[in-house]
Coordinates of C-alpha atoms and ligand atoms in Angstrom, one line a residue:
X203 CA -56.7 -40.5 109.2
X204 CA -59.9 -39.5 111.0
X205 CA -59.1 -37.0 113.8
X206 CA -61.1 -37.8 116.9
X207 CA -63.2 -35.0 118.7
X208 CA -61.2 -32.6 120.8
X209 CA -60.3 -34.1 124.2
X210 CA -61.7 -32.9 127.6
X211 CA -59.6 -31.2 130.2
X212 CA -59.7 -32.9 133.6
X213 CA -58.0 -32.7 137.0
X214 CA -55.1 -35.1 137.2
X215 CA -53.3 -35.1 140.6
X216 CA -54.1 -31.4 140.9
X217 CA -53.0 -30.4 137.3
X218 CA -55.4 -30.0 134.3
X219 CA -54.5 -32.5 131.7
X220 CA -56.0 -34.4 128.7
X221 CA -55.9 -38.1 128.0
X222 CA -53.2 -37.7 125.4
X223 CA -50.7 -37.0 128.1
X224 CA -52.0 -39.2 130.9
X225 CA -53.2 -42.4 129.2
X226 CA -49.6 -43.8 129.2
X227 CA -48.9 -42.7 132.7
X228 CA -47.3 -45.9 134.2
X229 CA -44.9 -46.1 131.3
X230 CA -44.1 -42.4 131.6
X231 CA -43.4 -42.8 135.3
X232 CA -41.3 -46.0 134.8
X233 CA -39.4 -44.5 131.8
X234 CA -35.7 -45.4 132.0
X235 CA -33.7 -42.3 131.4
X236 CA -29.9 -42.4 130.7
X237 CA -27.2 -40.1 132.0
X238 CA -26.5 -38.8 128.5
X239 CA -30.2 -38.0 127.7
X240 CA -31.0 -34.3 127.2
X241 CA -34.4 -33.3 128.2
X242 CA -36.0 -30.0 127.0
X243 CA -38.7 -29.1 129.4
X244 CA -41.1 -26.2 129.2
X245 CA -44.7 -25.0 129.6
X246 CA -46.4 -25.2 126.2
X247 CA -45.4 -22.4 123.8
X248 CA -42.2 -21.3 125.5
X249 CA -40.0 -22.1 122.5
X250 CA -39.5 -25.8 123.1
X251 CA -39.4 -26.5 119.3
X252 CA -36.8 -23.8 118.8
X253 CA -34.4 -25.2 121.4
X254 CA -35.1 -28.8 120.2
X255 CA -34.1 -27.7 116.7
X256 CA -31.0 -26.0 117.9
X257 CA -29.9 -29.0 120.0
X258 CA -30.6 -31.4 117.2
X259 CA -28.4 -29.3 114.9
X260 CA -25.6 -29.1 117.4
X261 CA -25.5 -32.8 118.0
X262 CA -26.4 -34.3 114.6
X263 CA -26.0 -31.9 111.7
X264 CA -22.4 -32.9 111.0
X265 CA -23.1 -36.7 111.5
X266 CA -26.2 -36.8 109.5
X267 CA -26.6 -33.7 107.3
X268 CA -29.9 -35.0 105.8
X269 CA -31.6 -35.4 109.1
X270 CA -33.0 -31.9 109.2
X271 CA -34.4 -32.2 105.6
X272 CA -36.1 -35.6 105.8
X273 CA -37.0 -36.4 109.4
X274 CA -39.8 -34.4 111.1
X275 CA -38.6 -32.7 114.3
X276 CA -41.2 -34.5 116.4
X277 CA -39.5 -37.8 115.4
X278 CA -36.0 -36.5 116.1
X279 CA -37.0 -35.2 119.5
X280 CA -39.7 -37.4 120.8
X281 CA -42.4 -36.0 123.2
X282 CA -42.1 -38.1 126.3
X283 CA -45.7 -38.0 127.6
X284 CA -47.4 -38.0 124.1
X285 CA -49.9 -40.9 123.7
X286 CA -52.5 -40.9 120.9
X287 CA -54.1 -43.9 119.3
X288 CA -52.8 -44.3 115.7
X289 CA -49.4 -42.7 116.5
X290 CA -46.3 -44.1 118.2
X291 CA -46.1 -43.1 121.8
X292 CA -43.3 -40.9 123.0
X293 CA -42.1 -43.6 125.3
X294 CA -42.0 -46.2 122.5
X295 CA -40.2 -43.8 120.2
X296 CA -37.6 -43.1 122.9
X297 CA -37.1 -46.8 123.8
X298 CA -36.5 -47.5 120.1
X299 CA -34.3 -44.5 119.5
X300 CA -30.7 -45.3 118.6
X301 CA -29.3 -41.8 118.7
X302 CA -26.8 -40.7 121.4
X303 CA -27.7 -38.6 123.0
X304 CA -31.5 -38.9 122.9
X305 CA -33.0 -35.4 122.9
X306 CA -36.4 -35.5 124.6
X307 CA -39.2 -33.0 124.8
X308 CA -41.6 -32.7 127.8
X309 CA -44.2 -30.3 129.1
X310 CA -44.6 -32.1 132.4
X311 CA -44.6 -29.9 135.6
X312 CA -41.6 -30.7 137.6
X313 CA -43.4 -32.9 140.2
X314 CA -44.6 -35.2 137.4
X315 CA -41.2 -36.0 135.7
X316 CA -40.2 -39.6 135.6
X317 CA -37.9 -40.2 138.6
X318 CA -35.3 -41.9 136.5
X319 CA -34.2 -38.5 135.1
X320 CA -33.2 -37.4 138.6
X321 CA -31.6 -40.7 139.4
X322 CA -29.5 -40.7 136.2
X323 CA -28.7 -37.0 136.6
X324 CA -29.6 -36.4 132.9
X325 CA -29.2 -32.8 131.7
X326 CA -32.3 -30.8 131.5
X327 CA -32.8 -27.5 129.6
X328 CA -35.9 -25.7 130.9
X329 CA -37.3 -22.9 128.6
X330 CA -39.5 -20.3 130.1
X331 CA -41.5 -17.5 128.4
X332 CA -43.3 -14.5 129.9
X333 CA -47.0 -15.3 130.8
X334 CA -48.6 -12.7 128.5
X335 CA -46.9 -13.9 125.3
X336 CA -47.3 -17.5 126.4
X337 CA -51.1 -17.2 126.8
X338 CA -51.4 -15.5 123.4
X339 CA -49.3 -18.2 121.7
X340 CA -51.2 -21.0 123.5
X341 CA -54.6 -19.5 122.4
X342 CA -53.6 -19.6 118.7
X343 CA -52.1 -23.0 119.1
X344 CA -55.3 -24.4 120.7
X345 CA -57.3 -22.9 117.9
X346 CA -55.4 -24.8 115.3
X347 CA -54.5 -28.0 117.2
X348 CA -57.4 -30.4 117.0
X349 CA -55.9 -32.5 119.8
X350 CA -56.3 -29.7 122.3
X351 CA -59.5 -28.8 124.2
X352 CA -61.8 -26.2 122.5
X353 CA -60.2 -22.8 123.3
X354 CA -63.4 -20.7 123.2
X355 CA -63.1 -17.0 122.8
X356 CA -60.1 -14.9 123.8
X357 CA -61.5 -13.4 127.0
X358 CA -62.7 -16.7 128.4
X359 CA -59.4 -18.3 127.4
X360 CA -57.4 -15.6 129.2
X361 CA -59.5 -16.2 132.4
X362 CA -58.9 -19.9 132.1
X363 CA -55.2 -19.3 131.8
X364 CA -55.3 -17.2 135.0
X365 CA -57.2 -20.0 136.7
X366 CA -54.5 -22.5 135.7
X367 CA -57.1 -24.6 133.8
X368 CA -54.9 -25.3 130.7
X369 CA -53.3 -28.4 129.4
X370 CA -50.3 -29.0 131.7
X371 CA -51.9 -26.9 134.3
X372 CA -51.0 -23.5 135.7
X373 CA -48.2 -21.5 133.9
X374 CA -47.4 -19.9 137.3
X375 CA -46.9 -23.2 139.1
X376 CA -45.0 -24.7 136.1
X377 CA -42.3 -21.9 135.8
X378 CA -42.0 -21.5 139.6
X379 CA -41.8 -25.3 140.2
X380 CA -38.9 -25.8 137.7
X381 CA -37.2 -22.5 138.9
X382 CA -37.1 -23.8 142.5
X383 CA -35.8 -27.2 141.4
X384 CA -32.9 -25.7 139.4
X385 CA -31.7 -23.9 142.6
X386 CA -30.6 -27.2 144.0
X387 CA -30.0 -29.0 140.8
X388 CA -27.0 -27.9 138.7
X389 CA -28.0 -30.2 135.8
X390 CA -30.9 -27.9 135.0
X391 CA -30.2 -24.9 132.7
X392 CA -33.1 -22.4 133.0
X393 CA -33.4 -20.3 129.8
X394 CA -35.7 -17.5 128.8
X395 CA -37.4 -17.2 125.4
X396 CA -36.9 -13.4 125.6
X397 CA -33.1 -13.9 126.1
X398 CA -33.0 -16.3 123.1
X399 CA -34.7 -13.6 121.0
X400 CA -32.5 -10.8 122.2
X401 CA -29.2 -12.5 122.0
X402 CA -29.3 -15.9 120.4
X403 CA -25.6 -16.3 120.2
X404 CA -25.1 -15.7 123.9
X405 CA -27.8 -18.2 124.8
X406 CA -26.3 -20.7 122.3
X407 CA -22.9 -20.3 124.1
X408 CA -24.7 -20.9 127.4
X409 CA -26.2 -24.1 126.0
X410 CA -22.9 -25.3 124.6
X411 CA -21.0 -24.7 127.8
X412 CA -23.8 -26.4 129.9
X413 CA -23.7 -29.4 127.5
X414 CA -19.9 -29.5 127.2
X415 CA -19.9 -28.8 123.5
X416 CA -17.4 -26.6 121.7
X417 CA -18.6 -26.1 118.1
X418 CA -16.4 -24.2 115.7
X419 CA -17.5 -20.6 115.1
X420 CA -18.4 -21.7 111.5
X421 CA -20.8 -24.4 112.8
X422 CA -22.2 -22.1 115.4
X423 CA -23.0 -19.6 112.6
X424 CA -24.7 -22.3 110.7
X425 CA -26.8 -23.4 113.6
X426 CA -27.9 -19.8 114.2
X427 CA -28.7 -19.3 110.6
X428 CA -30.8 -22.5 110.3
X429 CA -32.6 -21.8 113.6
X430 CA -33.8 -18.3 112.5
X431 CA -37.6 -18.0 112.7
X432 CA -38.1 -17.6 108.9
X433 CA -35.8 -20.5 108.1
X434 CA -37.6 -22.8 110.5
X435 CA -40.9 -21.6 109.3
X436 CA -39.9 -22.6 105.7
X437 CA -38.6 -26.0 106.8
X438 CA -41.4 -28.5 106.5
X439 CA -39.6 -30.8 108.9
X440 CA -39.6 -28.1 111.6
X441 CA -42.7 -26.0 111.0
X442 CA -45.3 -28.5 112.2
X443 CA -46.8 -29.1 108.7
X444 CA -45.9 -32.8 109.1
X445 CA -48.3 -33.0 112.0
X446 CA -51.8 -34.3 111.1
X447 CA -53.7 -32.7 114.0
X448 CA -52.6 -29.1 113.2
X449 CA -54.9 -27.0 111.0
X450 CA -52.8 -24.4 109.2
X451 CA -55.9 -22.8 107.7
X452 CA -56.7 -21.5 111.2
X453 CA -53.2 -20.4 112.3
X454 CA -49.5 -21.3 111.5
X455 CA -47.5 -23.3 114.1
X456 CA -44.5 -20.9 113.6
X457 CA -46.8 -17.9 114.1
X458 CA -44.9 -14.7 115.0
X459 CA -41.9 -15.6 117.1
X460 CA -41.8 -12.2 118.8
X461 CA -41.7 -10.7 122.3
X462 CA -44.6 -8.4 123.0
X463 CA -47.3 -9.7 120.7
X464 CA -49.6 -9.7 123.8
X465 CA -50.1 -6.0 123.2
X466 CA -52.1 -6.9 120.1
X467 CA -54.4 -9.1 122.1
X468 CA -54.9 -7.7 125.6
X469 CA -57.3 -4.9 126.1
X470 CA -56.2 -2.2 128.6
X471 CA -58.6 -3.7 131.2
X472 CA -57.5 -7.2 130.6
X473 CA -53.9 -6.1 131.0
X474 CA -54.7 -4.4 134.3
X475 CA -56.6 -7.4 135.7
X476 CA -53.9 -9.8 134.5
X477 CA -51.1 -7.8 136.0
X478 CA -52.8 -7.4 139.3
X479 CA -53.5 -11.2 139.5
X480 CA -50.0 -12.0 138.3
X481 CA -48.3 -10.0 141.1
X482 CA -50.3 -12.0 143.6
X483 CA -49.5 -15.3 142.1
X484 CA -45.8 -14.5 141.7
X485 CA -45.2 -12.7 144.9
X486 CA -43.6 -15.8 146.5
X487 CA -40.8 -16.1 143.9
X488 CA -37.7 -14.2 142.8
X489 CA -38.3 -15.4 139.2
X490 CA -38.6 -12.4 136.9
X491 CA -39.8 -12.2 133.3
X492 CA -39.6 -9.5 130.6
X493 CA -42.7 -8.8 128.6
X494 CA -41.1 -6.3 126.3
X495 CA -37.5 -5.9 125.0
Ligands
A3P183 P1 -45.6 -17.6 118.7 O1 -46.9 -18.4 118.7 O2 -45.7 -16.4 119.7 O3 -45.2 -17.2 117.4 P2 -43.3 -24.2 121.5 O4 -42.3 -24.8 120.5 O5 -42.8 -24.4 122.9 O6 -44.6 -24.7 121.2 O7 -43.3 -22.6 121.3 C1 -43.9 -22.1 120.1 C2 -43.5 -20.6 120.1 O8 -42.1 -20.4 119.8 C3 -44.3 -19.9 118.9 O9 -44.5 -18.6 119.3 C4 -43.2 -20.0 117.8 O10 -43.4 -19.1 116.8 C5 -42.0 -19.7 118.6 N1 -40.8 -20.1 117.9 C6 -40.5 -21.3 117.3 N2 -39.3 -21.2 116.7 C7 -38.8 -20.0 116.8 C8 -37.7 -19.3 116.4 N3 -36.7 -19.9 115.6 N4 -37.5 -18.0 116.7 C9 -38.4 -17.4 117.4 N5 -39.6 -17.9 117.9 C10 -39.8 -19.2 117.6

Protein backbone atom coordinates (compact mmCIF):
# COMPACT_ATOMS: atom_id res chain seq x y z
CA UNK A 1 0.00 0.00 0.00
CA UNK A 2 1.21 3.49 -0.92
CA UNK A 3 2.05 5.54 2.18
CA UNK A 4 0.79 9.14 1.83
CA UNK A 5 3.13 12.10 2.54
CA UNK A 6 3.75 12.92 6.20
CA UNK A 7 0.86 14.88 7.71
CA UNK A 8 1.01 18.52 8.85
CA UNK A 9 0.69 19.57 12.46
CA UNK A 10 -2.08 22.08 13.18
CA UNK A 11 -3.77 23.67 16.13
CA UNK A 12 -6.88 21.78 17.20
CA UNK A 13 -8.78 23.41 20.09
CA UNK A 14 -5.45 24.58 21.49
CA UNK A 15 -3.57 21.27 21.05
CA UNK A 16 -1.22 20.37 18.17
CA UNK A 17 -2.64 17.42 16.27
CA UNK A 18 -2.62 15.76 12.84
CA UNK A 19 -5.56 14.70 10.72
CA UNK A 20 -5.03 11.03 11.61
CA UNK A 21 -6.33 11.73 15.10
CA UNK A 22 -8.92 14.42 14.39
CA UNK A 23 -10.65 13.41 11.14
CA UNK A 24 -12.98 11.06 13.02
CA UNK A 25 -13.66 13.59 15.78
CA UNK A 26 -17.46 13.36 16.07
CA UNK A 27 -17.33 9.57 16.30
CA UNK A 28 -14.57 9.78 18.91
CA UNK A 29 -16.53 12.24 20.99
CA UNK A 30 -19.73 10.18 20.67
CA UNK A 31 -17.96 6.88 21.36
CA UNK A 32 -19.99 4.68 23.72
CA UNK A 33 -17.76 3.40 26.46
CA UNK A 34 -18.78 0.54 28.76
CA UNK A 35 -18.29 0.21 32.51
CA UNK A 36 -15.97 -2.76 31.99
CA UNK A 37 -13.80 -1.05 29.36
CA UNK A 38 -10.19 -0.48 30.35
CA UNK A 39 -8.52 2.53 28.85
CA UNK A 40 -4.74 2.90 28.73
CA UNK A 41 -4.00 6.57 28.35
CA UNK A 42 -0.60 8.19 27.94
CA UNK A 43 1.35 10.87 26.16
CA UNK A 44 3.15 9.20 23.22
CA UNK A 45 6.18 7.07 24.11
CA UNK A 46 5.44 6.61 27.81
CA UNK A 47 5.10 2.83 27.63
CA UNK A 48 1.54 2.45 26.39
CA UNK A 49 2.47 -0.62 24.33
CA UNK A 50 4.09 -2.26 27.34
CA UNK A 51 1.07 -1.78 29.58
CA UNK A 52 -1.29 -2.80 26.74
CA UNK A 53 0.67 -6.00 26.32
CA UNK A 54 0.61 -6.73 30.06
CA UNK A 55 -3.15 -6.15 30.32
CA UNK A 56 -3.87 -8.25 27.27
CA UNK A 57 -1.84 -11.08 28.81
CA UNK A 58 -3.54 -10.74 32.18
CA UNK A 59 -7.02 -10.91 30.68
CA UNK A 60 -6.66 -13.20 27.72
CA UNK A 61 -3.58 -15.42 27.83
CA UNK A 62 -5.42 -18.26 29.59
CA UNK A 63 -8.60 -17.92 27.47
CA UNK A 64 -6.85 -17.64 24.14
CA UNK A 65 -3.21 -18.71 24.34
CA UNK A 66 -2.69 -18.12 20.58
CA UNK A 67 -3.78 -14.51 20.70
CA UNK A 68 -0.29 -13.18 21.54
CA UNK A 69 1.26 -15.16 18.68
CA UNK A 70 -1.14 -14.41 15.85
CA UNK A 71 -2.98 -11.14 16.45
CA UNK A 72 -0.99 -7.86 16.29
CA UNK A 73 -1.20 -5.87 19.48
CA UNK A 74 -2.72 -2.86 17.71
CA UNK A 75 -5.70 -5.08 16.81
CA UNK A 76 -6.01 -6.50 20.31
CA UNK A 77 -5.84 -3.05 21.85
CA UNK A 78 -7.47 -0.63 19.39
CA UNK A 79 -6.30 2.97 19.29
CA UNK A 80 -9.44 5.02 19.94
CA UNK A 81 -8.66 8.18 17.94
CA UNK A 82 -6.75 6.52 15.08
CA UNK A 83 -8.24 7.24 11.66
CA UNK A 84 -6.27 6.68 8.48
CA UNK A 85 -7.67 5.93 5.04
CA UNK A 86 -7.04 2.30 4.12
CA UNK A 87 -7.10 1.08 7.73
CA UNK A 88 -10.00 0.36 10.09
CA UNK A 89 -10.58 3.26 12.44
CA UNK A 90 -10.09 2.77 16.17
CA UNK A 91 -13.76 3.52 16.81
CA UNK A 92 -14.92 0.94 14.23
CA UNK A 93 -12.57 -1.71 15.62
CA UNK A 94 -13.86 -1.08 19.11
CA UNK A 95 -17.49 -1.13 18.07
CA UNK A 96 -16.90 -4.49 16.43
CA UNK A 97 -14.82 -5.93 19.25
CA UNK A 98 -16.32 -8.93 21.01
CA UNK A 99 -13.81 -9.18 23.86
CA UNK A 100 -14.74 -8.47 27.44
CA UNK A 101 -13.23 -6.30 28.63
CA UNK A 102 -12.21 -4.15 25.70
CA UNK A 103 -8.72 -2.83 26.29
CA UNK A 104 -8.36 0.54 24.60
CA UNK A 105 -5.39 2.76 23.84
CA UNK A 106 -5.52 6.55 23.73
CA UNK A 107 -3.10 9.45 23.66
CA UNK A 108 -5.80 12.08 24.07
CA UNK A 109 -5.21 14.86 26.58
CA UNK A 110 -7.70 14.55 29.40
CA UNK A 111 -9.98 17.36 28.17
CA UNK A 112 -10.48 15.58 24.81
CA UNK A 113 -11.57 12.18 26.12
CA UNK A 114 -15.02 10.97 25.02
CA UNK A 115 -17.38 11.89 27.85
CA UNK A 116 -18.88 8.42 27.90
CA UNK A 117 -15.76 7.09 29.70
CA UNK A 118 -16.56 9.41 32.60
CA UNK A 119 -20.28 8.64 32.54
CA UNK A 120 -19.65 4.88 32.51
CA UNK A 121 -16.93 5.15 35.11
CA UNK A 122 -14.63 2.94 33.02
CA UNK A 123 -11.25 2.13 34.55
CA UNK A 124 -8.35 4.15 33.20
CA UNK A 125 -4.66 3.40 33.54
CA UNK A 126 -2.54 6.47 32.79
CA UNK A 127 1.17 5.87 32.10
CA UNK A 128 3.60 8.76 32.44
CA UNK A 129 7.29 8.93 31.62
CA UNK A 130 9.84 11.61 32.41
CA UNK A 131 10.05 14.41 29.84
CA UNK A 132 13.67 13.91 28.83
CA UNK A 133 13.34 10.25 27.94
CA UNK A 134 9.93 10.92 26.39
CA UNK A 135 11.30 13.49 23.96
CA UNK A 136 14.21 11.24 22.96
CA UNK A 137 11.90 8.29 22.37
CA UNK A 138 9.42 10.48 20.49
CA UNK A 139 12.19 11.86 18.26
CA UNK A 140 13.30 8.40 17.13
CA UNK A 141 9.69 7.34 16.72
CA UNK A 142 8.89 10.33 14.52
CA UNK A 143 11.94 9.56 12.41
CA UNK A 144 10.72 6.07 11.64
CA UNK A 145 6.94 6.64 11.60
CA UNK A 146 5.88 7.94 8.20
CA UNK A 147 2.47 8.89 9.58
CA UNK A 148 4.02 11.53 11.86
CA UNK A 149 5.13 15.04 10.86
CA UNK A 150 8.74 15.40 9.71
CA UNK A 151 10.85 15.54 12.90
CA UNK A 152 13.73 17.70 11.58
CA UNK A 153 17.01 17.65 13.49
CA UNK A 154 17.36 16.88 17.18
CA UNK A 155 17.92 20.43 18.44
CA UNK A 156 14.91 21.85 16.60
CA UNK A 157 12.84 18.87 17.73
CA UNK A 158 13.78 19.47 21.35
CA UNK A 159 12.76 23.11 21.02
CA UNK A 160 9.43 22.09 19.48
CA UNK A 161 8.82 19.68 22.38
CA UNK A 162 9.46 22.48 24.87
CA UNK A 163 6.99 24.64 22.93
CA UNK A 164 4.37 21.88 23.08
CA UNK A 165 4.23 21.68 19.29
CA UNK A 166 4.09 17.89 19.11
CA UNK A 167 1.35 15.50 18.06
CA UNK A 168 -1.01 15.35 21.08
CA UNK A 169 0.30 18.68 22.24
CA UNK A 170 2.37 19.64 25.22
CA UNK A 171 3.87 16.85 27.33
CA UNK A 172 3.69 19.22 30.33
CA UNK A 173 -0.03 19.86 29.95
CA UNK A 174 -0.78 16.21 29.21
CA UNK A 175 0.86 14.71 32.30
CA UNK A 176 -0.43 17.51 34.56
CA UNK A 177 -3.95 17.37 33.15
CA UNK A 178 -4.34 13.67 33.85
CA UNK A 179 -2.60 14.02 37.23
CA UNK A 180 -5.10 16.63 38.38
CA UNK A 181 -7.99 14.52 37.12
CA UNK A 182 -6.91 11.40 39.02
CA UNK A 183 -7.00 13.35 42.29
CA UNK A 184 -10.79 13.40 42.14
CA UNK A 185 -11.26 10.24 40.13
CA UNK A 186 -10.49 6.93 41.88
CA UNK A 187 -11.01 5.02 38.64
CA UNK A 188 -7.75 6.39 37.27
CA UNK A 189 -4.53 4.59 38.18
CA UNK A 190 -1.52 6.83 37.46
CA UNK A 191 1.61 4.79 36.77
CA UNK A 192 5.17 5.81 35.97
CA UNK A 193 7.38 4.17 33.34
CA UNK A 194 10.35 4.52 35.67
CA UNK A 195 8.56 2.51 38.40
CA UNK A 196 7.63 -0.16 35.87
CA UNK A 197 11.28 -0.48 34.90
CA UNK A 198 12.55 -0.44 38.48
CA UNK A 199 10.06 -2.84 39.96
CA UNK A 200 7.81 -4.50 37.41
CA UNK A 201 6.34 -6.92 39.91
CA UNK A 202 5.22 -4.23 42.31
CA UNK A 203 3.57 -2.27 39.50
CA UNK A 204 1.93 -5.41 38.21
CA UNK A 205 0.47 -5.98 41.68
CA UNK A 206 -0.81 -2.40 41.68
CA UNK A 207 -2.44 -2.95 38.31
CA UNK A 208 -4.05 -6.22 39.41
CA UNK A 209 -5.41 -4.77 42.60
CA UNK A 210 -6.79 -1.73 40.73
CA UNK A 211 -8.47 -4.02 38.19
CA UNK A 212 -9.69 -6.53 40.77
CA UNK A 213 -7.59 -9.36 39.33
CA UNK A 214 -5.83 -12.01 41.37
CA UNK A 215 -3.60 -14.05 39.07
CA UNK A 216 -1.71 -17.03 40.49
CA UNK A 217 1.96 -16.44 41.17
CA UNK A 218 2.70 -18.77 38.23
CA UNK A 219 0.68 -16.70 35.76
CA UNK A 220 2.13 -13.48 37.16
CA UNK A 221 5.58 -14.89 36.53
CA UNK A 222 4.61 -15.75 32.96
CA UNK A 223 3.23 -12.28 32.31
CA UNK A 224 6.42 -10.67 33.59
CA UNK A 225 8.57 -12.98 31.51
CA UNK A 226 6.60 -12.37 28.30
CA UNK A 227 6.53 -8.62 28.88
CA UNK A 228 10.32 -8.32 29.22
CA UNK A 229 11.73 -5.82 26.74
CA UNK A 230 13.75 -8.41 24.78
CA UNK A 231 10.86 -10.84 24.59
CA UNK A 232 8.49 -8.17 23.32
CA UNK A 233 11.12 -6.96 20.88
CA UNK A 234 11.33 -10.47 19.44
CA UNK A 235 7.57 -10.88 19.20
CA UNK A 236 6.37 -9.80 15.75
CA UNK A 237 2.88 -9.28 17.12
CA UNK A 238 4.13 -6.75 19.68
CA UNK A 239 7.22 -5.12 18.21
CA UNK A 240 5.49 -2.93 15.65
CA UNK A 241 6.74 -4.89 12.63
CA UNK A 242 3.13 -5.57 11.62
CA UNK A 243 2.62 -1.82 11.20
CA UNK A 244 2.97 -0.63 7.58
CA UNK A 245 3.89 2.99 8.35
CA UNK A 246 6.92 2.17 10.53
CA UNK A 247 10.33 2.09 8.85
CA UNK A 248 12.60 -0.22 10.82
CA UNK A 249 15.57 0.65 8.65
CA UNK A 250 15.58 4.04 10.40
CA UNK A 251 14.95 2.94 14.01
CA UNK A 252 13.27 0.02 15.83
CA UNK A 253 9.93 0.57 17.55
CA UNK A 254 11.15 -1.32 20.61
CA UNK A 255 14.23 0.87 20.75
CA UNK A 256 16.06 0.79 24.12
CA UNK A 257 13.52 0.51 26.90
CA UNK A 258 15.68 2.31 29.46
CA UNK A 259 15.54 5.17 31.91
CA UNK A 260 18.22 7.80 31.28
CA UNK A 261 18.88 7.41 27.55
CA UNK A 262 18.40 11.19 27.35
CA UNK A 263 22.01 11.52 28.54
CA UNK A 264 23.13 10.15 25.18
CA UNK A 265 21.22 12.89 23.34
CA UNK A 266 21.15 16.12 25.36
CA UNK A 267 24.21 18.35 25.24
CA UNK A 268 25.18 20.01 28.54
CA UNK A 269 23.70 23.27 27.30
CA UNK A 270 20.47 21.66 26.08
CA UNK A 271 20.11 19.98 29.45
CA UNK A 272 20.53 23.26 31.32
CA UNK A 273 18.04 25.11 29.13
CA UNK A 274 15.55 22.26 29.24
CA UNK A 275 15.73 21.94 33.02
CA UNK A 276 15.32 25.66 33.58
CA UNK A 277 12.28 25.77 31.31
CA UNK A 278 10.94 22.55 32.88
CA UNK A 279 10.99 24.05 36.36
CA UNK A 280 8.92 26.99 35.15
CA UNK A 281 6.38 24.82 33.37
CA UNK A 282 6.06 22.37 36.26
CA UNK A 283 6.12 24.81 39.19
CA UNK A 284 2.33 24.69 39.55
CA UNK A 285 2.16 20.93 40.19
CA UNK A 286 3.17 18.41 42.83
CA UNK A 287 3.78 15.82 40.10
CA UNK A 288 7.35 14.53 40.23
CA UNK A 289 9.38 12.45 37.80
CA UNK A 290 12.64 10.59 37.99
CA UNK A 291 15.07 11.00 35.08
CA UNK A 292 17.59 8.51 36.46
CA UNK A 293 17.22 5.41 38.62
P1 LIG B 1 12.34 3.83 23.93
O1 LIG B 1 12.13 4.51 22.60
O2 LIG B 1 12.99 4.74 24.93
O3 LIG B 1 13.04 2.53 23.81
P2 LIG B 1 4.78 3.71 23.67
O4 LIG B 1 4.42 2.28 23.63
O5 LIG B 1 3.95 4.52 24.60
O6 LIG B 1 4.92 4.26 22.30
O7 LIG B 1 6.25 3.78 24.35
C1 LIG B 1 7.37 3.28 23.67
C2 LIG B 1 8.56 3.22 24.60
O8 LIG B 1 8.34 2.18 25.57
C3 LIG B 1 9.84 2.85 23.85
O9 LIG B 1 10.89 3.51 24.55
C4 LIG B 1 9.87 1.35 24.04
O10 LIG B 1 11.11 0.76 23.83
C5 LIG B 1 9.41 1.25 25.50
N1 LIG B 1 8.96 -0.10 25.84
C6 LIG B 1 8.04 -0.86 25.21
N2 LIG B 1 7.94 -2.06 25.78
C7 LIG B 1 8.82 -2.08 26.80
C8 LIG B 1 9.22 -3.07 27.77
N3 LIG B 1 8.69 -4.29 27.77
N4 LIG B 1 10.14 -2.73 28.68
C9 LIG B 1 10.70 -1.49 28.67
N5 LIG B 1 10.39 -0.53 27.78
C10 LIG B 1 9.46 -0.81 26.86
